[in-house]
Coordinates of C-alpha atoms and ligand atoms in Angstrom, one line a residue:
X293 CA 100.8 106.6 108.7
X294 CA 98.6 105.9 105.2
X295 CA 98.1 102.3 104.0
X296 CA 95.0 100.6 102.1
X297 CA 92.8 98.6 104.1
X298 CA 90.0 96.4 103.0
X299 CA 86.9 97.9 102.6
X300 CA 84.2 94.7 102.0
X301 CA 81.2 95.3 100.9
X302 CA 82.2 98.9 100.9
X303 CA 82.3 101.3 96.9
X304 CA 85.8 99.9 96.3
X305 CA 87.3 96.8 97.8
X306 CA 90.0 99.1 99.7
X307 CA 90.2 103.0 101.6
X308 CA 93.2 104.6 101.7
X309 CA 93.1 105.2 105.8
X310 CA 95.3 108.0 107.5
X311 CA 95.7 107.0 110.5
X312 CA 97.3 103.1 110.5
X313 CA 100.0 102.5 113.3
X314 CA 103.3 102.4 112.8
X315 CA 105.3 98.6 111.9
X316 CA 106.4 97.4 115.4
X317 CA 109.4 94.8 113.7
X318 CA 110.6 91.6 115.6
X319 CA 114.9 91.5 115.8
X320 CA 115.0 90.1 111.9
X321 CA 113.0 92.6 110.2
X322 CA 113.9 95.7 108.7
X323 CA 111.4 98.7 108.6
X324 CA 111.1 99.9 104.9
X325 CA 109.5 103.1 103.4
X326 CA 107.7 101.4 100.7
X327 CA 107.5 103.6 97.1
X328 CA 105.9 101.1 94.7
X329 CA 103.6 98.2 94.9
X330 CA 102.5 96.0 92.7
X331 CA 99.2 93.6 92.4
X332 CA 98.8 90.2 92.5
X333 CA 95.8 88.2 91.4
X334 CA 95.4 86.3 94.8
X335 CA 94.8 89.4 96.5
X336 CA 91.8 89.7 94.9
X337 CA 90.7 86.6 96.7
X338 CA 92.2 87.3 99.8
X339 CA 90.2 90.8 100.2
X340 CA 87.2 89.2 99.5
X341 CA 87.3 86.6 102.2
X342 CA 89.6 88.7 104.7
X343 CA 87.5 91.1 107.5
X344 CA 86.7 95.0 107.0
X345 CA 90.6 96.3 108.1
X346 CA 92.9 93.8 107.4
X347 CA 95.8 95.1 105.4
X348 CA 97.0 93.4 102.1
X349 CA 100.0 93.7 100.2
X350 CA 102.8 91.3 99.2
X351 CA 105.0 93.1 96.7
X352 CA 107.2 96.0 97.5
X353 CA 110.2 97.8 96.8
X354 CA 111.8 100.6 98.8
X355 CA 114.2 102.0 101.4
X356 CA 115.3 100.7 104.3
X357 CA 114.5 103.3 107.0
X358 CA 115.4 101.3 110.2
X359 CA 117.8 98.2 109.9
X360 CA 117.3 94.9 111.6
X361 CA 118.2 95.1 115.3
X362 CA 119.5 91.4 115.0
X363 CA 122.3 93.1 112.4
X364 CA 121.2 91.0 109.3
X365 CA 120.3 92.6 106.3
X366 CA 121.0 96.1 104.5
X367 CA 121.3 99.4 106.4
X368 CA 119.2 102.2 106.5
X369 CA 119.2 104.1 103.4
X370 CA 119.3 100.8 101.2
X371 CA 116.8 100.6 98.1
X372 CA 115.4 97.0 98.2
X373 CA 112.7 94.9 96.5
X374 CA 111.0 92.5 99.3
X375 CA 108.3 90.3 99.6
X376 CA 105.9 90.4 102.8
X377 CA 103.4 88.4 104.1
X378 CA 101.0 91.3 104.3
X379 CA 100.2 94.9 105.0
X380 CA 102.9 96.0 102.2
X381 CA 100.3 98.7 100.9
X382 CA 101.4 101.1 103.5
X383 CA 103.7 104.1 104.0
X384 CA 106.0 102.1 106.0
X385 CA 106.2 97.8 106.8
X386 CA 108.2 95.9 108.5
X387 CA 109.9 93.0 105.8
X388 CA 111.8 90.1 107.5
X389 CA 115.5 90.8 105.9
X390 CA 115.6 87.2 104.2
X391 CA 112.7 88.5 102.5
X392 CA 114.6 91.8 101.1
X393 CA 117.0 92.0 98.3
X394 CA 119.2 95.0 97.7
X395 CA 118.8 96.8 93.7
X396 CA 121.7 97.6 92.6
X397 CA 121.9 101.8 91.7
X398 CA 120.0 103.1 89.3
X399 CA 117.8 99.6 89.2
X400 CA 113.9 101.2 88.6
X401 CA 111.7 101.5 91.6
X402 CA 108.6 100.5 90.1
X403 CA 110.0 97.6 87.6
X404 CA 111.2 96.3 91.0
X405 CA 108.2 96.2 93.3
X406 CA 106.8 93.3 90.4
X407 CA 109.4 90.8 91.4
X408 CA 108.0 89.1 94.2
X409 CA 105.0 87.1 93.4
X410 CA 105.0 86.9 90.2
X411 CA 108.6 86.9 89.1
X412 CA 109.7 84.0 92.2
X413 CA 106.7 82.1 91.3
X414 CA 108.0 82.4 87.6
X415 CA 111.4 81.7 88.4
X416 CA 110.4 78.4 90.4
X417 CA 108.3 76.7 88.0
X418 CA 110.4 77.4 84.9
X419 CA 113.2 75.8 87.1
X420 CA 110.8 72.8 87.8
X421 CA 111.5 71.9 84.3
X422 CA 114.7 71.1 84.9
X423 CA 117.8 71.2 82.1
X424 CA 115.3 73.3 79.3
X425 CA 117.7 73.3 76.7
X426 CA 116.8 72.7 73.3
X427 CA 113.2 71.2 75.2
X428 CA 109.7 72.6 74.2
X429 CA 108.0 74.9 76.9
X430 CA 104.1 76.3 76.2
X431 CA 103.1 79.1 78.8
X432 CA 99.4 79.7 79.4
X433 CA 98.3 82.8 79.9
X434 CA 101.2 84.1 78.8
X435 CA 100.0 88.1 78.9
X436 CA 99.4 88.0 82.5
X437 CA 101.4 89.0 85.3
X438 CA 103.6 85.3 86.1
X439 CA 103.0 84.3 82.8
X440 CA 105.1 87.1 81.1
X441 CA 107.9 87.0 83.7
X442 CA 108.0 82.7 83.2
X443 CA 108.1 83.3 78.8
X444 CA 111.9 85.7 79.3
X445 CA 113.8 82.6 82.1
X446 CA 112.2 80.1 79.8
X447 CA 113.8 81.4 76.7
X448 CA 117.4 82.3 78.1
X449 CA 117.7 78.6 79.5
X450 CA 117.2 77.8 76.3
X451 CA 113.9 76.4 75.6
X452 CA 111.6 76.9 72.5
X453 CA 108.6 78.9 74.4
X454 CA 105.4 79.2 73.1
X455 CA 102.8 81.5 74.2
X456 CA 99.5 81.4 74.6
X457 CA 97.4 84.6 75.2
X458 CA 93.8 86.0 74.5
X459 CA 95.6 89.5 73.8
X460 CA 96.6 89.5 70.4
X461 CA 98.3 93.6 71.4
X462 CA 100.8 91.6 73.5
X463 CA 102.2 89.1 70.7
X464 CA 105.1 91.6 69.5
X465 CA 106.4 92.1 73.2
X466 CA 106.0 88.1 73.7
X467 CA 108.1 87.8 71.0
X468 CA 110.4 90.4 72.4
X469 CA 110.3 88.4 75.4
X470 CA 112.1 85.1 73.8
X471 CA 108.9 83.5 72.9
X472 CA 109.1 81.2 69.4
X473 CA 105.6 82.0 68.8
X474 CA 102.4 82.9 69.9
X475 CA 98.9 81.5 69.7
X476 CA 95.6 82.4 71.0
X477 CA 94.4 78.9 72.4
X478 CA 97.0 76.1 73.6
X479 CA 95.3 73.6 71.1
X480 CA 96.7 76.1 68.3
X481 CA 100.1 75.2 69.4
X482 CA 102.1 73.0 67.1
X483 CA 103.4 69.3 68.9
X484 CA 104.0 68.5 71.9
X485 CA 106.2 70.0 74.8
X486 CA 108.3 68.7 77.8
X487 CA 107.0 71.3 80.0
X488 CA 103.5 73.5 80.7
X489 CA 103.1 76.1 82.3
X490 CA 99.2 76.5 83.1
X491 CA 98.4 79.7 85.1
X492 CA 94.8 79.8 83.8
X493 CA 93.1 76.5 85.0
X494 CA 89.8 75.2 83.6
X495 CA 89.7 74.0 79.9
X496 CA 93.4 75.4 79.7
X497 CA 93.9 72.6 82.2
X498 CA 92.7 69.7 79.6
X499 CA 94.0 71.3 76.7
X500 CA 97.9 71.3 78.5
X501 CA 97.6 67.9 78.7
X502 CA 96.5 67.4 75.0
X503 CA 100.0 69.3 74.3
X504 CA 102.1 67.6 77.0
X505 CA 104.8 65.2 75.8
X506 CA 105.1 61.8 77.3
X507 CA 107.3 61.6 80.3
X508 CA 106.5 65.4 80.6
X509 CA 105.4 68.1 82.7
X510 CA 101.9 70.2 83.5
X511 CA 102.8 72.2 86.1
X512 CA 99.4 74.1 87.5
X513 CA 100.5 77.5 88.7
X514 CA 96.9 79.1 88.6
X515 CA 93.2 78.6 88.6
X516 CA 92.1 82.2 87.2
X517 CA 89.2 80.5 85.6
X518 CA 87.4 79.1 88.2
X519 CA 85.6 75.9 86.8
X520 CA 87.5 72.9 87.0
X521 CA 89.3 71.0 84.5
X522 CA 87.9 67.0 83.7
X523 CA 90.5 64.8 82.7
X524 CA 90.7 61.3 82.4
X525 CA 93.5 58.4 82.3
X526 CA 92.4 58.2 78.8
X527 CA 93.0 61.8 77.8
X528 CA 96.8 60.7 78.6
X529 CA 96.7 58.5 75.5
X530 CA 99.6 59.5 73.6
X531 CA 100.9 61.4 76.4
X532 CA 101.9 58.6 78.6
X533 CA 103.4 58.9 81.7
X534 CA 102.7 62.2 81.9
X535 CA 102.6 64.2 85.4
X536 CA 100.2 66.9 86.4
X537 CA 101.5 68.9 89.3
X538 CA 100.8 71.7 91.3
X539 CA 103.1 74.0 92.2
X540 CA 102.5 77.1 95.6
X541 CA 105.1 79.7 96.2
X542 CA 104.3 80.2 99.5
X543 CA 105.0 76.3 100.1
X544 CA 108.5 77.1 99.0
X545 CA 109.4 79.9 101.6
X546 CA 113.3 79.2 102.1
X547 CA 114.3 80.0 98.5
X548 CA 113.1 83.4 98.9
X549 CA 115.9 85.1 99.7
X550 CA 117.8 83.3 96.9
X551 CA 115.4 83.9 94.5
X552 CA 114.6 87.7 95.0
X553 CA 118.3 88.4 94.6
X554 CA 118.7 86.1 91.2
X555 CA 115.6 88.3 90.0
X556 CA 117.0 91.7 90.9
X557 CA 120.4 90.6 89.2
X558 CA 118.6 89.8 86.0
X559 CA 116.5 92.8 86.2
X560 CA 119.5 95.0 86.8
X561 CA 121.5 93.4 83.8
X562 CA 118.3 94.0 81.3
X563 CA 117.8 90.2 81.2
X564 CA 114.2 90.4 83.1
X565 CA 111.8 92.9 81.8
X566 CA 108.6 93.4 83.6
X567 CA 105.6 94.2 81.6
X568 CA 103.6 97.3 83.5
X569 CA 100.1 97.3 82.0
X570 CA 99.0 99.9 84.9
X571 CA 100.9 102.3 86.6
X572 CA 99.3 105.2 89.1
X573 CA 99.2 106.3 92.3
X574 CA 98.4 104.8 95.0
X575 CA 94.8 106.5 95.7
X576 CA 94.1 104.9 92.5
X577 CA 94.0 101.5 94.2
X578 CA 90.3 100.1 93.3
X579 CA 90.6 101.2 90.1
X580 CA 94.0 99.0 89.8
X581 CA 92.4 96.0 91.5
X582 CA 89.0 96.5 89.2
X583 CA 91.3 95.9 85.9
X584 CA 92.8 93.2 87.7
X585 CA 89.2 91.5 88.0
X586 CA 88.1 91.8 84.7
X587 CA 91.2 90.3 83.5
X588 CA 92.3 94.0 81.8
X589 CA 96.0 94.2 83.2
X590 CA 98.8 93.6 80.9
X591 CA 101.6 92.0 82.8
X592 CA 101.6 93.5 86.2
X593 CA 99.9 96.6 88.0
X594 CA 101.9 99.0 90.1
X595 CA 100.7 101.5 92.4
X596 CA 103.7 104.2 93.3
X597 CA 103.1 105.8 97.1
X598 CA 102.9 109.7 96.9
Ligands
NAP231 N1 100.8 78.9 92.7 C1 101.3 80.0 93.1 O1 102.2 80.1 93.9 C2 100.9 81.3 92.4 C3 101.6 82.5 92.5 C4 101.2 83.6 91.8 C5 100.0 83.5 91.1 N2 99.3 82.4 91.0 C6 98.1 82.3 90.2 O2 98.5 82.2 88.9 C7 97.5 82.7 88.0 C8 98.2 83.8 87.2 O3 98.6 84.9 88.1 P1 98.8 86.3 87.5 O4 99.3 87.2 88.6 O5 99.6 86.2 86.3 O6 97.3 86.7 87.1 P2 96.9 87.7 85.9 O7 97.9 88.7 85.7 O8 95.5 88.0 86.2 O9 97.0 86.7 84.6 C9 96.1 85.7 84.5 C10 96.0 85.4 83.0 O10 95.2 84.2 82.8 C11 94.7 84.3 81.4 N3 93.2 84.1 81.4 C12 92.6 83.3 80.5 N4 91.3 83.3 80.7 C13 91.1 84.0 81.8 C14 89.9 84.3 82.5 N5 88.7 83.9 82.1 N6 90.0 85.1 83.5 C15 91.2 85.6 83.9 N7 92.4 85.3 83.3 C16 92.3 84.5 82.2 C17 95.0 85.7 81.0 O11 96.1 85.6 80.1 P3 96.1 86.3 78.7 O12 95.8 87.7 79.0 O13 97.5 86.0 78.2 O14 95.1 85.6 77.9 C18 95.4 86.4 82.2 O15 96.2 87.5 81.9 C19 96.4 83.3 89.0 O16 95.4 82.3 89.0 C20 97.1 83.4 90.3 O17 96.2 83.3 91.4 C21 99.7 81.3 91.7

């Protein structure tokens, strides 16, 4: 079968090769012919420090071709979104079924195959915040691909969001998104909130805790600038009491199941919308994962497999 394999120090970071072997799934898994794809920011990382041939890809959505020998999970013939630990940008892959959720008809293909990174890792740190009604919440780079899918959850439990992005073409669908307002830099954001959400790292990192509330929350989610942040005990003045924390999806692996199928049901009712800055075929891979570098991805970036 096809599936991208990483290519380091090749032209493009992947190759689309022809002649991968077939999944060979353990009793829980369920073999799915995988249609979309989409890109997460991490990957970038992991293809640079994984060897020539390994095979990356988290984010899927499909149909189930062989079901789980164990019985759990959906028959064949079932449209899922699922969340792998790897090798999801392939023809076919084998998805552990507490890793699969089943769309409901007519729930888009492509909109699903964003859910699993992004929209679980969205999902989990807005609920970090706890009860958000009537509370503040300020999303950093709020135009990316978790930091569109946290602004809609953080809305509907009720919270005032702000949004912070560098994209001043995304501030109308922000808005559409539940956001109260949106700024270009987090110190242009007016008082202080219970709960951040920092996806970008760096100065973004000092400047949440300039906005934080006392008693509040940072929660770090990403570090896509890489220089660090400097803080000091003193930089809490005014924010006392204040807790920085870091949050990993991965650490989090037995909400999975729960979480996936919350997404698809808010996907499926119109509730979630997923923002698709880049949509193409697969073969169009390095292209996809070049936008993704320079930072030029609205939301997320789907490849569909022809
Ligand atoms: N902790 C976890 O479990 C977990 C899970 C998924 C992702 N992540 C991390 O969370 C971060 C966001 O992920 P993502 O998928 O949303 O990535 P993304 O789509 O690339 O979004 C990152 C956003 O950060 C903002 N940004 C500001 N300055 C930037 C710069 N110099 N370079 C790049 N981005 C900059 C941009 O927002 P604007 O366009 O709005 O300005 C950009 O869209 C990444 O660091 C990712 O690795 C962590």
């Amino acid at each position: 079968m096809r599936a991208l394999v990483n290519t380091p120090g090749g032209p493009g970071r992947v190759n689309l090769a022809r002649d991968v072997p077939e999944p060979m799934p353990v009793p829980n898994e369920a073999v799915v012919a995988v249609e979309a794809v989409s890109l997460n920011r991490g990957e970038l990382a992991l293809l640079a420090a994984r060897p020539a041939g390994w095979r990356p890809g988290q984010d899927i959505a499909g149909t189930v071709v062989t079901a789980a020998t164990d019985g759990s999970g959906p028959p064949a013939g079932t449209r899922i979104a699922g969340l792998t630990a790897g090798a999801g940008w392939s023809e076919r892959v084998a998805v552990p079924t507490h890793q699969l959720a089943v769309l409901p008809a007519g729930t888009d293909l492509v909109a699903a195959a964003t859910l699993g990174i992004a929209g679980r890792t969205a999902l989990r740190t807005v609920a970090l915040g706890g009860n958000l009604l009537g509370r503040r919440v300020l999303v950093t780079g709020a135009a990316g691909g978790v930091g569109r899918f946290q602004t809609q959850p953080a809305a509907l439990a009720g919270a005032e969001v702000v949004a912070v992005t560098r994209r001043m073409g995304s501030v109308k669908a922000l808005l559409d998104a539940g956001a109260a307002a949106v700024v270009a830099h987090a110190a242009d954001a007016e008082g202080l909130f219970d709960l951040v959400l920092d996806g970008v790292g760096g100065r973004s990192l000092s400047s949440a805790v300039a906005k934080v509330a006392p008693g509040g929350t940072v929660l770090l989610v990403g570090a896509s600038v890489p220089e660090p942040a400097q803080l000091t005990l003193l930089d809490f003045l005014g924010h006392e009491n204040a807790m920085v924390r870091s949050y990993f999806s991965y650490a989090q692996p037995e909400t999975t199941d729960r979480d996936l199928t919350a997404l698809v049901r808010l996907l499926a009712d119109g509730r979630l919308t997923p923002h698709i800055g880049f949509r193409a075929p697969w073969t169009s891979a390095n292209e996809a994962l070049a936008a993704l570098a320079e930072g030029e991805v609205d939301g997320k970036a789907v490849l569909t497999v022809e």
